[in-house]
JSON list of N, CA and C in Angstrom, two decimals:
[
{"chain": "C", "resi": 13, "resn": "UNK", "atom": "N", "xyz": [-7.81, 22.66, -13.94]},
{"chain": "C", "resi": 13, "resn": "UNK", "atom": "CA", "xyz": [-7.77, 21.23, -13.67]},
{"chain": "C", "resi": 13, "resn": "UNK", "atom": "C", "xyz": [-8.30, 20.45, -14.86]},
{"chain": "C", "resi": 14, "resn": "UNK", "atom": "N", "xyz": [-9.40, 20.84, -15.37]},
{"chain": "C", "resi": 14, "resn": "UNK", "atom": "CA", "xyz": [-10.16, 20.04, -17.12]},
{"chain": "C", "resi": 14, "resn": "UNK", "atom": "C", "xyz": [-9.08, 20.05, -18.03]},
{"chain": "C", "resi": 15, "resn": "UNK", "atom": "N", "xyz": [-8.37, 21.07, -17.98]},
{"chain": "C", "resi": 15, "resn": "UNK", "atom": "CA", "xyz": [-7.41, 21.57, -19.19]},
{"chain": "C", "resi": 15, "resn": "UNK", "atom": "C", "xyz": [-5.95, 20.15, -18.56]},
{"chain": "C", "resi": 16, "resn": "UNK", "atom": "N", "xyz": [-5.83, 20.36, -17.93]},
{"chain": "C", "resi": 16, "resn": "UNK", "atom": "CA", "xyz": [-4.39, 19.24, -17.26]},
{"chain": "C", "resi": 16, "resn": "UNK", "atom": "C", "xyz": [-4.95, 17.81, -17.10]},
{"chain": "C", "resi": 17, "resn": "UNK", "atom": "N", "xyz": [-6.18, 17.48, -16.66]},
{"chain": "C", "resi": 17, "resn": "UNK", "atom": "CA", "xyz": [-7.01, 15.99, -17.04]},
{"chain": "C", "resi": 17, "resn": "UNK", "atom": "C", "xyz": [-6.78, 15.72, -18.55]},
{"chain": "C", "resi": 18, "resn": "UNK", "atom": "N", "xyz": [-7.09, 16.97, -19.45]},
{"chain": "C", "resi": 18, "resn": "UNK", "atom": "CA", "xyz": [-7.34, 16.59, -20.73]},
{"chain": "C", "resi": 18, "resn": "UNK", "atom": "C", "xyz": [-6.04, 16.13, -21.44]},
{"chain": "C", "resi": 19, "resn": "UNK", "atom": "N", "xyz": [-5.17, 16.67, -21.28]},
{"chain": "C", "resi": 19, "resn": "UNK", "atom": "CA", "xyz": [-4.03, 16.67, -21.72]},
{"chain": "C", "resi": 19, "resn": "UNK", "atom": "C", "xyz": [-3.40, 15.16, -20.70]},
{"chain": "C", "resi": 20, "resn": "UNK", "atom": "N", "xyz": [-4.18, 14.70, -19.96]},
{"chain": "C", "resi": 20, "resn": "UNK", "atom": "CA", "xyz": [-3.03, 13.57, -19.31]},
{"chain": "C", "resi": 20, "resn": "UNK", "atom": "C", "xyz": [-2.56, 13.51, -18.04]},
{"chain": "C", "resi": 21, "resn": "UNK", "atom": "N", "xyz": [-2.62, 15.00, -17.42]},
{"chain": "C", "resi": 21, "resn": "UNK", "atom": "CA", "xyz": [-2.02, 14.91, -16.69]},
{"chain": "C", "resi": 21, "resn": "UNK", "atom": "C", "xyz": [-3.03, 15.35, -15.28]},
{"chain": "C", "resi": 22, "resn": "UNK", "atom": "N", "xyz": [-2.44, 14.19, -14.48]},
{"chain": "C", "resi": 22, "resn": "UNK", "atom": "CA", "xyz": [-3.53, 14.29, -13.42]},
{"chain": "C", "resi": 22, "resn": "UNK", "atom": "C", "xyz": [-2.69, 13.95, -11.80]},
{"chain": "C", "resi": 23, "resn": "UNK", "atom": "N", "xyz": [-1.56, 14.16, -12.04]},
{"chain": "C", "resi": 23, "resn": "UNK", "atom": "CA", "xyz": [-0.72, 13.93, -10.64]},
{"chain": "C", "resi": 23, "resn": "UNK", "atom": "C", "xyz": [0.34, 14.92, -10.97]},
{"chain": "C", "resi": 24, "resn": "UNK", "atom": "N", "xyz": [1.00, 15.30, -9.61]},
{"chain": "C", "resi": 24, "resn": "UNK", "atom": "CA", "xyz": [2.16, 16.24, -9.93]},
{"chain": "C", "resi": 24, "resn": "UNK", "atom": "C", "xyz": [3.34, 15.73, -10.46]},
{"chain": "C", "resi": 25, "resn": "UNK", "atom": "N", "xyz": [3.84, 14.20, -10.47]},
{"chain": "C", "resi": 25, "resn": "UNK", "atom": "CA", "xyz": [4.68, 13.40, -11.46]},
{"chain": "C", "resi": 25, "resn": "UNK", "atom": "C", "xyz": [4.18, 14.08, -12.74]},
{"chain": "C", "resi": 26, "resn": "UNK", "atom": "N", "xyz": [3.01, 13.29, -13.01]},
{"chain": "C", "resi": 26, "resn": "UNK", "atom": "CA", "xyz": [2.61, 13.56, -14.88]},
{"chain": "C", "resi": 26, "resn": "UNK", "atom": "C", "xyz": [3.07, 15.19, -15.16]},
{"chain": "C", "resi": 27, "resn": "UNK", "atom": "N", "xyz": [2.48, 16.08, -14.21]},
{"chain": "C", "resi": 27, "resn": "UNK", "atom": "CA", "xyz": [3.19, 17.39, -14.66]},
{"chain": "C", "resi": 27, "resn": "UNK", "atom": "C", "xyz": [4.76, 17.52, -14.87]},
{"chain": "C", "resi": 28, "resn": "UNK", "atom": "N", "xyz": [5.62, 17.22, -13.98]},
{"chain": "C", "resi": 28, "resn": "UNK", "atom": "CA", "xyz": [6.62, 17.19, -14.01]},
{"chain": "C", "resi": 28, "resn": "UNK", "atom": "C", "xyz": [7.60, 16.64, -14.77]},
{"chain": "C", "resi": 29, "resn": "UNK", "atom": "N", "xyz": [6.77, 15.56, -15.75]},
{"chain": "C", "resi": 29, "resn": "UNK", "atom": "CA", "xyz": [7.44, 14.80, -16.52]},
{"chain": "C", "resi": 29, "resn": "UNK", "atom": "C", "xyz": [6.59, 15.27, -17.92]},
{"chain": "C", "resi": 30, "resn": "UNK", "atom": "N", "xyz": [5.66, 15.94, -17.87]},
{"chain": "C", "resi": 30, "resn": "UNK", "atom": "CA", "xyz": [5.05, 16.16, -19.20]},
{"chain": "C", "resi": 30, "resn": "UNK", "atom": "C", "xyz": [5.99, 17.24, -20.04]},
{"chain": "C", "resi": 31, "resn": "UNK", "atom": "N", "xyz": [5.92, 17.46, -21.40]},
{"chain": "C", "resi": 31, "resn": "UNK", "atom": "CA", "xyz": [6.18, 18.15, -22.52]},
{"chain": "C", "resi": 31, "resn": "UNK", "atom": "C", "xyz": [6.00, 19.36, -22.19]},
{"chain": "C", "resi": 32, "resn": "UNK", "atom": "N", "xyz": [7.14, 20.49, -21.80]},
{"chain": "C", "resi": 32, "resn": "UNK", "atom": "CA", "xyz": [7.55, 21.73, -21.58]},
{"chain": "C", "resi": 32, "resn": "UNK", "atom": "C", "xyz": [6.38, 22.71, -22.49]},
{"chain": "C", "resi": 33, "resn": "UNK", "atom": "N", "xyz": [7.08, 21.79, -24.06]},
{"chain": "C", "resi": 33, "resn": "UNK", "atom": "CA", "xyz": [6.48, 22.51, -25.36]},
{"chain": "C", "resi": 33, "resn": "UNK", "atom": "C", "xyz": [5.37, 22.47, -25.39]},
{"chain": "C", "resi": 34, "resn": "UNK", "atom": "N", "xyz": [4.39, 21.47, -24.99]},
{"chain": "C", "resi": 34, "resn": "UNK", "atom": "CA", "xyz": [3.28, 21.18, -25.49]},
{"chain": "C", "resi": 34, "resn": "UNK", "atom": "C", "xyz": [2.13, 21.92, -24.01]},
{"chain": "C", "resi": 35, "resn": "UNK", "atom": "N", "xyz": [3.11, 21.72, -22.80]},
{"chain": "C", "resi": 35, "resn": "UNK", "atom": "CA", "xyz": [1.95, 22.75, -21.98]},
{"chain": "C", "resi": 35, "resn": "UNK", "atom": "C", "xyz": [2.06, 24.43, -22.51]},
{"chain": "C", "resi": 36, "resn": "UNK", "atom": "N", "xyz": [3.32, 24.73, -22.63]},
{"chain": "C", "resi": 36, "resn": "UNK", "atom": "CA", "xyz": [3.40, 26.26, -22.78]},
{"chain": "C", "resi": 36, "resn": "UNK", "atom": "C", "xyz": [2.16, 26.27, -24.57]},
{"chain": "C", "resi": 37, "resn": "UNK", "atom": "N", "xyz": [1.77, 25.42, -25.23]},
{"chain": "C", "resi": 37, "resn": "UNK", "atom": "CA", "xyz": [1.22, 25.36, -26.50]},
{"chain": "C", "resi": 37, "resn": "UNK", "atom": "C", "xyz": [-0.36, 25.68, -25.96]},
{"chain": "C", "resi": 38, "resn": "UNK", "atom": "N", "xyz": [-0.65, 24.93, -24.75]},
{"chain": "C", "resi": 38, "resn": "UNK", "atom": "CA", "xyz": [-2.02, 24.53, -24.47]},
{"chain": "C", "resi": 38, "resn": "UNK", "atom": "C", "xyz": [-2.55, 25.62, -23.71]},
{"chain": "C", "resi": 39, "resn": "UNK", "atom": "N", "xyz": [-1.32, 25.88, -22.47]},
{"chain": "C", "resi": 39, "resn": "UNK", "atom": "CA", "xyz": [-1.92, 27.03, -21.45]},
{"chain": "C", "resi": 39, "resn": "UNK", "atom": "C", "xyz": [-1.38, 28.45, -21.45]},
{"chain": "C", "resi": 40, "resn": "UNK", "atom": "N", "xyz": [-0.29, 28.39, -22.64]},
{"chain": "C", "resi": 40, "resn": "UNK", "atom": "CA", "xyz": [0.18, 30.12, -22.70]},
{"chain": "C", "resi": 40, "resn": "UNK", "atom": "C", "xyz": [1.76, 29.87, -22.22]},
{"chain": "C", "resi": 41, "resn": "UNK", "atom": "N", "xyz": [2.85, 30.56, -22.30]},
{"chain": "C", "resi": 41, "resn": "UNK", "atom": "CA", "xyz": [4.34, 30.05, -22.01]},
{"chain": "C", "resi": 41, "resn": "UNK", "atom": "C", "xyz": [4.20, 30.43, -19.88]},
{"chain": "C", "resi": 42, "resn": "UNK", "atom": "N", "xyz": [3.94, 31.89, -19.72]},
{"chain": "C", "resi": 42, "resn": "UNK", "atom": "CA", "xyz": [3.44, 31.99, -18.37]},
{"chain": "C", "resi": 42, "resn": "UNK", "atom": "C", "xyz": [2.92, 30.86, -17.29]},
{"chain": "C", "resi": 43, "resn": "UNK", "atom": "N", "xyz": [1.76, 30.44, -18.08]},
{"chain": "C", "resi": 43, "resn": "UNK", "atom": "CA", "xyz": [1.35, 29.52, -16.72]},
{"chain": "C", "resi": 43, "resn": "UNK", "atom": "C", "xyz": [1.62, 28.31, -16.90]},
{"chain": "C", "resi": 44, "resn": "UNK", "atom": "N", "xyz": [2.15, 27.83, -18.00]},
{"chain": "C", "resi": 44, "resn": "UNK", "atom": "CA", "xyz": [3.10, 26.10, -18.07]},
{"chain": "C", "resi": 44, "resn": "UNK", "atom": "C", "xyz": [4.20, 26.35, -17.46]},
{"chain": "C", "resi": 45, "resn": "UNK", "atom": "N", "xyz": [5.13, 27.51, -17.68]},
{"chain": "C", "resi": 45, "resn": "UNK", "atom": "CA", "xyz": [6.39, 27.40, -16.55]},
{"chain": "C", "resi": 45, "resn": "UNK", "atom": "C", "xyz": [5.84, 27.57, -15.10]},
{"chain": "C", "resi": 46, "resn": "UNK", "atom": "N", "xyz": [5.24, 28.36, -14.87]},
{"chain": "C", "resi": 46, "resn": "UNK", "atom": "CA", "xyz": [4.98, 28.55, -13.49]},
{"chain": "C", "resi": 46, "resn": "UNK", "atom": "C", "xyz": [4.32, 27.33, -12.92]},
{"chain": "C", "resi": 47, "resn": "UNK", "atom": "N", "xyz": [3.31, 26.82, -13.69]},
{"chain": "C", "resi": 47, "resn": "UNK", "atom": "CA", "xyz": [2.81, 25.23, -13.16]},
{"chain": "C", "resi": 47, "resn": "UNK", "atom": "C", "xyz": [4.10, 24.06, -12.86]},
{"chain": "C", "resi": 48, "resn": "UNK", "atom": "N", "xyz": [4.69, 23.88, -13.80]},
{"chain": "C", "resi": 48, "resn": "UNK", "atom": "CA", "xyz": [5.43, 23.34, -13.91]},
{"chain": "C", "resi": 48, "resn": "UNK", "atom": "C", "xyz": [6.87, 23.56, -12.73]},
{"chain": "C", "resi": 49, "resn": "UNK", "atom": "N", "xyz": [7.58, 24.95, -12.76]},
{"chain": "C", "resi": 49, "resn": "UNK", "atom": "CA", "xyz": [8.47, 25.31, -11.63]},
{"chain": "C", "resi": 49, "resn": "UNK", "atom": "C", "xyz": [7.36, 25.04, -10.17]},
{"chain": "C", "resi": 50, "resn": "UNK", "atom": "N", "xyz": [6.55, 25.20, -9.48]},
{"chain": "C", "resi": 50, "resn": "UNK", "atom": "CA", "xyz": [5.43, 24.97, -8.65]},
{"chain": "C", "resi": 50, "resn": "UNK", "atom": "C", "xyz": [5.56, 23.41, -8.75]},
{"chain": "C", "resi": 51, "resn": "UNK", "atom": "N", "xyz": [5.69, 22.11, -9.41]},
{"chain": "C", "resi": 51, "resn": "UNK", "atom": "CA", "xyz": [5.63, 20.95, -9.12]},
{"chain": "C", "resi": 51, "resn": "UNK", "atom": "C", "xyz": [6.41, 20.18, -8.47]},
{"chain": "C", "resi": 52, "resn": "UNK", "atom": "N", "xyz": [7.74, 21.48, -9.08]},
{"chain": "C", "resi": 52, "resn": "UNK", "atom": "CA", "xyz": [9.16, 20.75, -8.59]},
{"chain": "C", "resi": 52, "resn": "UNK", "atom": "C", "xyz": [9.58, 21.45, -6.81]},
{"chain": "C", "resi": 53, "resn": "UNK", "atom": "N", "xyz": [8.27, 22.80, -6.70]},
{"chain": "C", "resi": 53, "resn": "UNK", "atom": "CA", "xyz": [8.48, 23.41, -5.50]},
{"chain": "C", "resi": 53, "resn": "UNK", "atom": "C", "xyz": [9.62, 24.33, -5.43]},
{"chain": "C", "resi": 54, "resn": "UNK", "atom": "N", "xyz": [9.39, 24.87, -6.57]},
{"chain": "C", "resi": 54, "resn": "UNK", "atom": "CA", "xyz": [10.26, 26.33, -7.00]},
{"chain": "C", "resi": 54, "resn": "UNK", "atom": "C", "xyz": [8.94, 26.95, -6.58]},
{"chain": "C", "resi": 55, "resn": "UNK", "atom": "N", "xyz": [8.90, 28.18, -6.14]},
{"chain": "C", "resi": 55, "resn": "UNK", "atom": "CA", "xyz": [8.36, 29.25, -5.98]},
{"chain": "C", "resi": 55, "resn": "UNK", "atom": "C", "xyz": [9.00, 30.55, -5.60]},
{"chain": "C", "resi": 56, "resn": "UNK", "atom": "N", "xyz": [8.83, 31.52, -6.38]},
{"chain": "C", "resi": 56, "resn": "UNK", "atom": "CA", "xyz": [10.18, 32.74, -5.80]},
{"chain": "C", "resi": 56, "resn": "UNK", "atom": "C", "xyz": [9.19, 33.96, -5.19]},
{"chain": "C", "resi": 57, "resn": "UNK", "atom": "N", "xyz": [7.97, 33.98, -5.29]},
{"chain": "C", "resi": 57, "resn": "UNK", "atom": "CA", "xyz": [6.73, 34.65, -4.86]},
{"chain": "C", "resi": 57, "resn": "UNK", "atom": "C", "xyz": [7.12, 34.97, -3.50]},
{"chain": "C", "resi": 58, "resn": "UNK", "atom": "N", "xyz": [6.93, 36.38, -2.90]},
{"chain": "C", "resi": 58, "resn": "UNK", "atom": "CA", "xyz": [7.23, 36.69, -1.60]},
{"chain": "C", "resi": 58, "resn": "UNK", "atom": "C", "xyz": [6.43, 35.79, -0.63]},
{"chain": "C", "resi": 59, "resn": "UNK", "atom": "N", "xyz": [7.22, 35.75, 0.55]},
{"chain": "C", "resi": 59, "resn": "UNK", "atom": "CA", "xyz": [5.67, 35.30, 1.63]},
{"chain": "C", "resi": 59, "resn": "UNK", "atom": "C", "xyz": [5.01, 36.45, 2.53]},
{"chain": "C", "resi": 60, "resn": "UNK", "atom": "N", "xyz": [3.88, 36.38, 2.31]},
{"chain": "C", "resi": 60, "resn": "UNK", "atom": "CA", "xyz": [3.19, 37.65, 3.09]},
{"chain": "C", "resi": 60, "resn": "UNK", "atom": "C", "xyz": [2.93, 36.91, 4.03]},
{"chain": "C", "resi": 61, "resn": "UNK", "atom": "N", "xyz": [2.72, 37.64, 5.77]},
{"chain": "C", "resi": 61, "resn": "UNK", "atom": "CA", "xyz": [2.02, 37.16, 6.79]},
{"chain": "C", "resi": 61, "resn": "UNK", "atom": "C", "xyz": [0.48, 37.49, 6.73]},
{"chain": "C", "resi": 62, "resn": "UNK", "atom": "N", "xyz": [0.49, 36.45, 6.93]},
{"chain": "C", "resi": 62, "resn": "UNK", "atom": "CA", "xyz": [-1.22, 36.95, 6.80]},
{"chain": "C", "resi": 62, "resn": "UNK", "atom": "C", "xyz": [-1.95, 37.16, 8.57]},
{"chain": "C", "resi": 63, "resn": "UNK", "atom": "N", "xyz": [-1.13, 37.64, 9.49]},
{"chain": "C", "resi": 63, "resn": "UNK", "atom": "CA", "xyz": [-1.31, 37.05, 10.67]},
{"chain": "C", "resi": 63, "resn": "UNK", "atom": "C", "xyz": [-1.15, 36.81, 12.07]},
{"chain": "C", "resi": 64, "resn": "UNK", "atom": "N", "xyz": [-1.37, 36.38, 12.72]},
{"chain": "C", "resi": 64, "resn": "UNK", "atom": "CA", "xyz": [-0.71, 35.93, 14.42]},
{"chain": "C", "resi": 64, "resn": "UNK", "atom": "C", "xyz": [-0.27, 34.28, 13.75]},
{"chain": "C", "resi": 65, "resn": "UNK", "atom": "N", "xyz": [0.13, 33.37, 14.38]},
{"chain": "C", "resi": 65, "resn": "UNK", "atom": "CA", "xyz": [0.65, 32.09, 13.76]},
{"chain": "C", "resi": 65, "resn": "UNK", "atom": "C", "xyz": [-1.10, 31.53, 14.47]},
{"chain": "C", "resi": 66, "resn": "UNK", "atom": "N", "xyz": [-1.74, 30.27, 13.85]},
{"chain": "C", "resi": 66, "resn": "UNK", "atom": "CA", "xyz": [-2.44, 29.77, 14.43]},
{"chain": "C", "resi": 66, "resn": "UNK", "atom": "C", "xyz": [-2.43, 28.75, 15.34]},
{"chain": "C", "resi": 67, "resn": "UNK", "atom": "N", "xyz": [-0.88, 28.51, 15.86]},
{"chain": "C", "resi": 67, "resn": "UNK", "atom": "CA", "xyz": [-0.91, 27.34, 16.44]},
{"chain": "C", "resi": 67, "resn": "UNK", "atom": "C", "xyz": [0.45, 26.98, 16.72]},
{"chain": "C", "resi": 68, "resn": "UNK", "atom": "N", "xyz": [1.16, 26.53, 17.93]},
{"chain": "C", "resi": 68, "resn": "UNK", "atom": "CA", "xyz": [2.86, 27.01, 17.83]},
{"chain": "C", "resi": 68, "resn": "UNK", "atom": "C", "xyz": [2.92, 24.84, 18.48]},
{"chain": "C", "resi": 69, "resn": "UNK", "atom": "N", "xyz": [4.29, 24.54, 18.48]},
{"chain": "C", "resi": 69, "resn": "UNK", "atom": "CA", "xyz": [4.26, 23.09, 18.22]},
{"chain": "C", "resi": 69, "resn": "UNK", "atom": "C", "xyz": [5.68, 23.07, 19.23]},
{"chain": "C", "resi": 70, "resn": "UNK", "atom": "N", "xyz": [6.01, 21.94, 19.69]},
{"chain": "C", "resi": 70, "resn": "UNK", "atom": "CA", "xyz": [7.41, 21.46, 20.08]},
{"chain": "C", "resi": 70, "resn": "UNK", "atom": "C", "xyz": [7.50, 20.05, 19.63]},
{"chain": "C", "resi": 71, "resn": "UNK", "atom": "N", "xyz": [8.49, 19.47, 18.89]},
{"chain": "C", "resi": 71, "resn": "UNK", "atom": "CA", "xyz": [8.65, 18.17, 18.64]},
{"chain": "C", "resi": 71, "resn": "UNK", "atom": "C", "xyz": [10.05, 17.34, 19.33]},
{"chain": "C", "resi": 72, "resn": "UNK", "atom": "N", "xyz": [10.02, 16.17, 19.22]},
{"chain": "C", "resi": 72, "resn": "UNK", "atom": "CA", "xyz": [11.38, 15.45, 19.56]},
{"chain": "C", "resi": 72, "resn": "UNK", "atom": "C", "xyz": [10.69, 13.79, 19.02]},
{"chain": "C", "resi": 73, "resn": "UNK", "atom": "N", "xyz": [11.35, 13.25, 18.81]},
{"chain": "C", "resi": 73, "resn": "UNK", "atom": "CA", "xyz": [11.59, 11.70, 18.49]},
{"chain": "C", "resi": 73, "resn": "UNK", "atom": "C", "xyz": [11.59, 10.52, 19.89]},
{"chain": "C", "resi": 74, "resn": "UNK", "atom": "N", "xyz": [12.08, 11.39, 20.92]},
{"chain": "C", "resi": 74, "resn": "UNK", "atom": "CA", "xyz": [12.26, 10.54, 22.25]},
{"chain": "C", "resi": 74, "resn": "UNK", "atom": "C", "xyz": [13.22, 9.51, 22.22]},
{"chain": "C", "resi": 75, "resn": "UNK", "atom": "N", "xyz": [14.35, 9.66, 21.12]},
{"chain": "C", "resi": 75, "resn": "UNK", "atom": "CA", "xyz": [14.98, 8.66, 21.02]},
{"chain": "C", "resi": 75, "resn": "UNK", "atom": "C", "xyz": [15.73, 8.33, 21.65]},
{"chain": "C", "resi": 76, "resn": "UNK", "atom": "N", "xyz": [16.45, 9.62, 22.48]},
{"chain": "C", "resi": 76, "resn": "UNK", "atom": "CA", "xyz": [17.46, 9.13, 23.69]},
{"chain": "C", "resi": 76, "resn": "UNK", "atom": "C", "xyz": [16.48, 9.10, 24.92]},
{"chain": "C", "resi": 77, "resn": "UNK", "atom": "N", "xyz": [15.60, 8.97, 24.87]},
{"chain": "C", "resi": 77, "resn": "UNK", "atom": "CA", "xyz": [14.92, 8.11, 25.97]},
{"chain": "C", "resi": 77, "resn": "UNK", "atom": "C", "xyz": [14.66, 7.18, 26.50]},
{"chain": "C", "resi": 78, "resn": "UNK", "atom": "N", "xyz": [15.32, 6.51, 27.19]},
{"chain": "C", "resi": 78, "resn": "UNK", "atom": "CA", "xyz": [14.75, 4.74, 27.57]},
{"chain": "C", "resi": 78, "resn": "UNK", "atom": "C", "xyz": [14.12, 4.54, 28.65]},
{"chain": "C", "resi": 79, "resn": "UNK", "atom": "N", "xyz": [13.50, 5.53, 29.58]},
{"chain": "C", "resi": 79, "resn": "UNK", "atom": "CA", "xyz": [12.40, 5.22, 30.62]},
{"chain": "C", "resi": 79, "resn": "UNK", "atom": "C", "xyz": [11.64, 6.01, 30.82]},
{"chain": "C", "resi": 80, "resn": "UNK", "atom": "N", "xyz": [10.30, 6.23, 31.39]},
{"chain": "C", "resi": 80, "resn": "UNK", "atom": "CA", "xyz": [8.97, 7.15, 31.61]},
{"chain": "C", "resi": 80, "resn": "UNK", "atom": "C", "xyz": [10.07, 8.40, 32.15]},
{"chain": "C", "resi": 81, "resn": "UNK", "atom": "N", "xyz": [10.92, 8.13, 33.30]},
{"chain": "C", "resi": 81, "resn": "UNK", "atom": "CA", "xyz": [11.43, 9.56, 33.64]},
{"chain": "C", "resi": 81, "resn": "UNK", "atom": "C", "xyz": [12.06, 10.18, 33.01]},
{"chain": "C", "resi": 82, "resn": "UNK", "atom": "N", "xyz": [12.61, 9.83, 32.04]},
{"chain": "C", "resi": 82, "resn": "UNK", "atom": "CA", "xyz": [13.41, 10.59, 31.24]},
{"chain": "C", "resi": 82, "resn": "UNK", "atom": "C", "xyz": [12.77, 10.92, 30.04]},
{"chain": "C", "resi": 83, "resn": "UNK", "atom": "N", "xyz": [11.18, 10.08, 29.83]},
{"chain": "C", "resi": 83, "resn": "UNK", "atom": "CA", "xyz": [10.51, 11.13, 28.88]},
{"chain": "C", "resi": 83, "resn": "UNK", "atom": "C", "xyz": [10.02, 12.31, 29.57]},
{"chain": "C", "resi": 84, "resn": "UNK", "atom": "N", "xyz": [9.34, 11.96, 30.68]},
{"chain": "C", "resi": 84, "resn": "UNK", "atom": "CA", "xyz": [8.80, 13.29, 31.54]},
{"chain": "C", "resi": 84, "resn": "UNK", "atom": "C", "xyz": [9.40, 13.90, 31.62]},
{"chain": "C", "resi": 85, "resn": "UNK", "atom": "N", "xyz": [11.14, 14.04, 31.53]},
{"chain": "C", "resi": 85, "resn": "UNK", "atom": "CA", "xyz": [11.59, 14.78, 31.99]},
{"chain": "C", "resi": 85, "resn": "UNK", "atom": "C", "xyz": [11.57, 15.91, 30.13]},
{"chain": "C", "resi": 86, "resn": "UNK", "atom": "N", "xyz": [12.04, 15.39, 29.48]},
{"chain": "C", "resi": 86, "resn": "UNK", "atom": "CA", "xyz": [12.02, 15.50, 27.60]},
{"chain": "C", "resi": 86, "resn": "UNK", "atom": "C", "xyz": [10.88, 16.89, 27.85]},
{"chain": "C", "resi": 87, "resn": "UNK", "atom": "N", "xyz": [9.41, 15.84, 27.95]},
{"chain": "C", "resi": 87, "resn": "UNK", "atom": "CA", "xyz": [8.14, 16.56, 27.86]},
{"chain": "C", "resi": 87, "resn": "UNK", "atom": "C", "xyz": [7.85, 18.09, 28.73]},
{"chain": "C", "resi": 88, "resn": "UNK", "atom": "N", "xyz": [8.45, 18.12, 30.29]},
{"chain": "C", "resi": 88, "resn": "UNK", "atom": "CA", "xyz": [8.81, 19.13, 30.78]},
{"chain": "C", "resi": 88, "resn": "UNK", "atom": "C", "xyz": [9.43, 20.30, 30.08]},
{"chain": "C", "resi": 89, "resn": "UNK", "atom": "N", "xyz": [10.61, 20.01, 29.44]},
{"chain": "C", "resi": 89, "resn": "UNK", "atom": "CA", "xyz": [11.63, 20.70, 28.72]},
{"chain": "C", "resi": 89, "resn": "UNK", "atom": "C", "xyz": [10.74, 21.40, 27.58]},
{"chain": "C", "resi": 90, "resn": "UNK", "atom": "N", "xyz": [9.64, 20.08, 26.82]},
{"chain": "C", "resi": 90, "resn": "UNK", "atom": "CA", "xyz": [8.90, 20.92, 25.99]},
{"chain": "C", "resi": 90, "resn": "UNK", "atom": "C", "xyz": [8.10, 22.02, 25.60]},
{"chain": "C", "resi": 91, "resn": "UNK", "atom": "N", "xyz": [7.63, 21.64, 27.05]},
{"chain": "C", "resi": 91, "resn": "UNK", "atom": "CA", "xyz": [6.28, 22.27, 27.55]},
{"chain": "C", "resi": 91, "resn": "UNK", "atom": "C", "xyz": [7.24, 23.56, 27.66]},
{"chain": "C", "resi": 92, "resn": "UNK", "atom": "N", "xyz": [8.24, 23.78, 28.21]},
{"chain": "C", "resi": 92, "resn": "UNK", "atom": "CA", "xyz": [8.93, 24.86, 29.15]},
{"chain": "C", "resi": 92, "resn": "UNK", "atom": "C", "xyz": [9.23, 25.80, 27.83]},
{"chain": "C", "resi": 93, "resn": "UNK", "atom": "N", "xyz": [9.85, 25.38, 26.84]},
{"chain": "C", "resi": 93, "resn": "UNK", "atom": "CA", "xyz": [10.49, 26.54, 25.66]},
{"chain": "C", "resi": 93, "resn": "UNK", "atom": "C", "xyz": [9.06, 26.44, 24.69]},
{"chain": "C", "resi": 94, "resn": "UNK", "atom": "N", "xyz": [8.02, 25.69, 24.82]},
{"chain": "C", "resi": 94, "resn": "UNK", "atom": "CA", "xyz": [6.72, 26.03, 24.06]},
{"chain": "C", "resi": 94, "resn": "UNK", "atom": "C", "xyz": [6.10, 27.41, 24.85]},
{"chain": "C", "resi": 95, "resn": "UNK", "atom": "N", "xyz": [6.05, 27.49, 25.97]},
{"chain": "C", "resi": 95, "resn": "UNK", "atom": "CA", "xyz": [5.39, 27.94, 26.76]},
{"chain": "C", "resi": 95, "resn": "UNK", "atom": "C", "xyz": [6.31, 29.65, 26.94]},
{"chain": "C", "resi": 96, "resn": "UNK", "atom": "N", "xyz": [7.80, 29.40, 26.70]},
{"chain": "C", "resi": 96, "resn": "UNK", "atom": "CA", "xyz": [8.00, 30.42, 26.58]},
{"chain": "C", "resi": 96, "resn": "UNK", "atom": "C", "xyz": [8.23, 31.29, 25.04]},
{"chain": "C", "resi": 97, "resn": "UNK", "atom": "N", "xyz": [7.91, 30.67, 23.64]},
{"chain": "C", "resi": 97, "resn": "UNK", "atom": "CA", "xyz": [7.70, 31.21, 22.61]},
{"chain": "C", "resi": 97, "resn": "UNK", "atom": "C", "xyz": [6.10, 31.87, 22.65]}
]
């Protein structure tokens, strides 16, 4: 982080728009591309599980909803395929 302050860059824009040449000069060719591919949200790194999930979700917008019963009814539905993952 001192080394990327020093040089300027202090948001993931400034990385993304900074000098290819001049990070691979400062931090080694390795970790300026990899910083750099990482800003734009390239990553090709496997994903390991580390795990059980911590926490499972159902979403919706409610947008075809226009009255309490037909959200309750939405929220039912949610509860129902949350409950069965």
């Amino acid at each position: 982080a001192k080394c990327l302050e020093a040089l300027g860059i202090n948001s993931v824009r400034d990385l993304q728009t900074f000098s290819p040449k001049i990070l691979e000069k400062e931090l080694g060719i390795s970790v300026a591309q990899r910083i750099q591919k990482l800003s734009f949200g390239e990553d090709n790194s496997p994903v390991i599980l580390s795990g059980p999930p911590q926490s499972f979700s159902e979403e919706d917008s409610f947008k075809k909803c226009s009255s309490e019963v037909e959200a309750k009814n939405k929220i039912e539905e949610l509860l129902a395929s949350l409950l069965n993952r």
